Amino acid sequence: MLSRRMFCGCITAGFFTATDAQAQSVCDIFTPDRQKSTSPEQGIALLNEGNERFLAGRSVNCDLVAQVKGTTSKQAPFAAIVGCIDSRVPPELVFDQKIGDVFCARVAGNFVNTDIVGSLEYAVKVAGTRTIVVLGHSNCGAIKSAVDGVKMGNITAMLKNFEPALKTLSPADGHRDSHNDALVQKVAEANARLTAQSLPKRSKIIADLAASKQIVIAAAMHDVATGKVSWLN
Ligand SMILES: [Zn+2]
């Protein structure tokens, strides 16, 4: 019997709601068998459902220590997420995922380099993950810095990663300035999309798994004003 205290925001007037069964499922750890039986598309659906719970204030409060114990000897995450370091966009929170559910690689502006592509190769080839998500977000400081061409320490070199996204701009997008909200959003979306598209080009392992439909690669944007995640492809 599940304790009522395990659920957050999904109990009303002292009785369990229809979300209880869903909550129990959310708290089930990902075993290799559960991972194998979760299709790449179902992985996207699980993330979507998690974001809907998050938006509705119905994030599930699982027994995380039990999950730690359940995943001690083996992890089998269903998704690998490349996200920004932004404090407002922690992937596990905005997708309402728990211990052992998702790999997360985070770097300012959610680009990829050799180390992150290698990490994703580990996720999909060694650990069996079937869904890759590149998660950009609105009002991104890294993207704004790239738009403004900031020169500062190692940030200068890091911003070169956003040149492909900046190249999508045209005169119709207006003045290249971080106060141009629509332009910043366009670059952030282009960066997430192009980063996702670059993965098969940068990795034969990822390309082969994607071509044989064993994995999917998706790009998405998180809105820091609402918490909502929207899919770009
Ligand atoms: Zn950011």
Coordinates of C-alpha atoms and ligand atoms in Angstrom, one line a residue:
M1 CA 0.0 0.0 0.0
L2 CA 1.4 3.3 -1.0
S3 CA 1.6 6.0 1.6
R4 CA -0.4 9.2 1.0
R5 CA 2.7 11.1 1.9
M6 CA 4.4 9.7 -1.3
F7 CA 2.3 12.0 -3.5
C8 CA 2.6 15.7 -3.9
G9 CA -0.3 17.8 -5.0
C10 CA -2.4 14.8 -6.3
I11 CA -4.4 14.1 -3.2
T12 CA -7.6 16.1 -2.6
A13 CA -10.1 16.1 0.2
G14 CA -8.4 13.2 1.9
F15 CA -8.9 10.5 -0.7
F16 CA -6.8 9.2 -3.5
T17 CA -7.4 10.6 -7.0
A18 CA -7.2 8.9 -10.3
T19 CA -3.5 10.0 -10.5
D20 CA -2.5 7.4 -7.8
A21 CA -1.9 4.6 -10.4
Q22 CA 0.1 7.0 -12.5
A23 CA 2.1 8.0 -9.5
Q24 CA 2.9 4.4 -8.6
S25 CA 4.1 3.9 -12.2
V26 CA 6.2 7.1 -12.1
C27 CA 7.9 5.8 -9.0
D28 CA 8.7 2.4 -10.4
I29 CA 12.5 2.4 -11.2
F30 CA 13.7 1.8 -14.7
T31 CA 15.1 -1.7 -14.9
P32 CA 16.8 -3.0 -18.0
D33 CA 13.6 -4.8 -18.9
R34 CA 11.4 -1.7 -18.4
Q35 CA 13.9 0.3 -20.4
K36 CA 13.9 -2.3 -23.3
S37 CA 10.1 -2.4 -23.3
T38 CA 9.9 1.5 -23.5
S39 CA 10.0 2.6 -27.1
P40 CA 11.9 5.8 -28.1
E41 CA 8.5 7.4 -28.8
Q42 CA 7.1 6.3 -25.4
G43 CA 10.2 7.9 -23.9
I44 CA 9.1 11.2 -25.4
A45 CA 5.6 10.6 -24.1
L46 CA 6.9 10.0 -20.6
L47 CA 8.8 13.3 -20.7
N48 CA 5.6 15.0 -22.0
E49 CA 3.5 13.5 -19.2
G50 CA 6.1 14.6 -16.7
N51 CA 6.1 18.1 -17.9
E52 CA 2.3 18.1 -17.8
R53 CA 2.4 17.0 -14.1
F54 CA 5.0 19.7 -13.4
L55 CA 2.9 22.4 -15.0
A56 CA -0.2 21.2 -13.1
G57 CA 1.6 21.3 -9.8
R58 CA 1.2 17.5 -9.6
S59 CA 4.9 16.4 -9.6
V60 CA 5.1 13.0 -7.9
N61 CA 6.9 12.8 -4.6
C62 CA 8.5 9.3 -4.9
D63 CA 10.5 7.6 -2.1
L64 CA 13.9 8.6 -3.6
V65 CA 15.9 6.6 -1.1
A66 CA 14.1 3.5 -2.1
Q67 CA 14.9 4.4 -5.7
V68 CA 18.6 4.9 -4.8
K69 CA 18.6 1.4 -3.3
G70 CA 16.7 0.0 -6.3
T71 CA 19.3 1.4 -8.8
T72 CA 22.5 0.8 -6.8
S73 CA 23.8 -2.1 -8.9
K74 CA 22.4 -1.1 -12.3
Q75 CA 21.0 2.0 -14.1
A76 CA 18.8 1.8 -17.2
P77 CA 17.6 5.4 -17.9
F78 CA 15.0 5.8 -20.7
A79 CA 16.2 9.2 -21.8
A80 CA 19.4 11.3 -22.2
I81 CA 18.9 15.1 -22.0
V82 CA 21.4 17.8 -23.1
G83 CA 20.3 20.9 -21.3
C84 CA 21.6 24.3 -20.3
I85 CA 23.1 25.0 -16.8
D86 CA 20.4 27.6 -16.3
S87 CA 19.0 27.3 -12.7
R88 CA 15.5 27.6 -13.9
V89 CA 15.6 24.6 -16.2
P90 CA 16.6 21.5 -14.2
P91 CA 15.6 18.6 -16.6
E92 CA 14.6 16.2 -13.8
L93 CA 12.3 18.8 -12.3
V94 CA 10.6 20.2 -15.4
F95 CA 10.1 16.6 -16.7
D96 CA 9.2 15.3 -13.3
Q97 CA 11.7 12.4 -13.5
K98 CA 13.4 10.6 -10.6
I99 CA 16.5 8.6 -9.6
G100 CA 17.7 6.5 -12.5
D101 CA 15.3 7.8 -15.1
V102 CA 17.3 10.2 -17.2
F103 CA 20.9 11.0 -18.0
C104 CA 21.6 14.8 -18.0
A105 CA 24.5 16.6 -19.6
R106 CA 24.4 20.3 -18.9
V107 CA 26.4 23.1 -20.3
A108 CA 25.7 26.8 -20.9
G109 CA 23.6 27.0 -24.1
N110 CA 23.1 23.2 -24.4
F111 CA 25.5 22.7 -27.3
V112 CA 27.5 19.5 -27.7
N113 CA 31.3 18.9 -27.9
T114 CA 33.3 15.7 -28.1
D115 CA 32.9 15.0 -24.4
I116 CA 29.1 15.4 -24.4
V117 CA 28.7 13.4 -27.6
G118 CA 30.9 10.7 -26.0
S119 CA 28.6 10.8 -23.0
L120 CA 25.6 10.4 -25.2
E121 CA 27.3 7.5 -27.0
Y122 CA 27.7 5.9 -23.6
A123 CA 24.0 6.5 -22.8
V124 CA 22.6 4.9 -26.0
K125 CA 25.2 2.3 -26.8
V126 CA 26.3 1.0 -23.4
A127 CA 23.5 1.9 -21.0
G128 CA 20.6 1.2 -23.5
T129 CA 18.9 4.6 -23.4
R130 CA 16.6 5.1 -26.4
T131 CA 15.5 8.7 -26.4
I132 CA 17.9 11.7 -26.7
V133 CA 16.5 15.2 -26.1
V134 CA 18.3 18.5 -26.7
L135 CA 16.5 21.0 -24.4
G136 CA 17.0 24.7 -25.1
H137 CA 15.1 27.4 -23.3
S138 CA 13.8 31.0 -23.5
N139 CA 15.7 33.9 -22.2
C140 CA 19.0 32.0 -22.2
G141 CA 22.0 33.9 -21.0
A142 CA 24.5 32.0 -23.1
I143 CA 22.5 32.6 -26.3
K144 CA 22.1 36.3 -25.3
S145 CA 25.9 36.5 -24.9
A146 CA 26.4 34.9 -28.3
V147 CA 24.0 37.4 -29.8
D148 CA 25.9 40.3 -28.3
G149 CA 29.3 38.8 -29.2
V150 CA 30.5 39.0 -25.6
K151 CA 34.3 38.8 -25.0
M152 CA 35.1 37.6 -21.5
G153 CA 37.5 34.9 -20.3
N154 CA 36.7 31.4 -21.6
I155 CA 33.2 32.5 -22.5
T156 CA 34.6 34.0 -25.7
A157 CA 35.7 30.6 -26.9
M158 CA 32.6 28.9 -25.7
L159 CA 30.4 31.2 -27.7
K160 CA 31.9 29.9 -30.9
N161 CA 29.6 26.9 -30.4
F162 CA 26.6 29.1 -31.3
E163 CA 27.9 30.3 -34.7
P164 CA 25.8 27.8 -36.6
A165 CA 22.6 29.1 -34.9
L166 CA 23.6 32.7 -35.4
K167 CA 24.0 32.0 -39.1
T168 CA 20.3 31.4 -39.3
L169 CA 19.6 35.1 -38.7
S170 CA 18.7 37.4 -41.6
P171 CA 18.1 41.1 -41.8
A172 CA 14.4 40.5 -41.4
D173 CA 15.1 39.4 -37.8
G174 CA 16.1 43.0 -36.9
H175 CA 18.9 44.4 -34.9
R176 CA 21.3 41.8 -33.5
D177 CA 21.0 42.6 -29.8
S178 CA 20.1 40.6 -26.7
H179 CA 17.2 43.0 -26.1
N180 CA 15.6 41.7 -29.3
D181 CA 13.5 39.0 -27.6
A182 CA 12.2 37.4 -30.8
L183 CA 15.7 37.2 -32.3
V184 CA 17.1 35.7 -29.1
Q185 CA 14.3 33.1 -29.1
K186 CA 15.0 32.3 -32.8
V187 CA 18.7 31.7 -32.1
A188 CA 17.9 29.5 -29.1
E189 CA 15.5 27.4 -31.1
A190 CA 17.9 27.1 -34.0
N191 CA 20.6 26.1 -31.5
A192 CA 18.5 23.3 -30.0
R193 CA 17.4 22.1 -33.4
L194 CA 20.9 22.2 -35.0
T195 CA 22.5 20.6 -32.0
A196 CA 20.0 17.7 -32.2
Q197 CA 20.6 17.4 -36.0
S198 CA 24.4 17.5 -35.5
L199 CA 24.5 14.4 -33.3
P200 CA 24.3 11.7 -36.1
K201 CA 26.8 13.7 -38.1
R202 CA 29.2 13.8 -35.1
S203 CA 28.7 10.2 -34.1
K204 CA 28.5 7.0 -36.2
I205 CA 27.2 5.2 -33.1
I206 CA 24.3 7.6 -32.8
A207 CA 23.8 7.7 -36.6
D208 CA 23.5 3.9 -36.8
L209 CA 21.1 3.6 -33.9
A210 CA 18.9 6.4 -35.2
A211 CA 18.9 5.0 -38.8
S212 CA 17.7 1.7 -37.4
K213 CA 15.1 3.5 -35.3
Q214 CA 16.5 2.1 -32.1
I215 CA 16.7 5.6 -30.8
V216 CA 15.0 8.9 -31.5
I217 CA 16.7 12.4 -31.2
A218 CA 14.4 15.3 -30.4
A219 CA 14.8 19.0 -29.8
A220 CA 12.6 20.9 -27.4
M221 CA 12.3 24.4 -25.8
H222 CA 11.5 25.2 -22.2
D223 CA 9.7 28.4 -21.6
V224 CA 11.1 30.0 -18.4
A225 CA 7.9 32.1 -18.1
T226 CA 5.5 29.1 -17.9
G227 CA 7.6 26.0 -17.3
K228 CA 6.1 24.4 -20.5
V229 CA 8.3 22.3 -22.8
S230 CA 7.5 22.5 -26.5
W231 CA 8.9 20.1 -29.1
L232 CA 10.6 21.4 -32.1
N233 CA 10.6 18.3 -34.3
Ligands
ZN1 ZN 20.6 28.9 -21.0

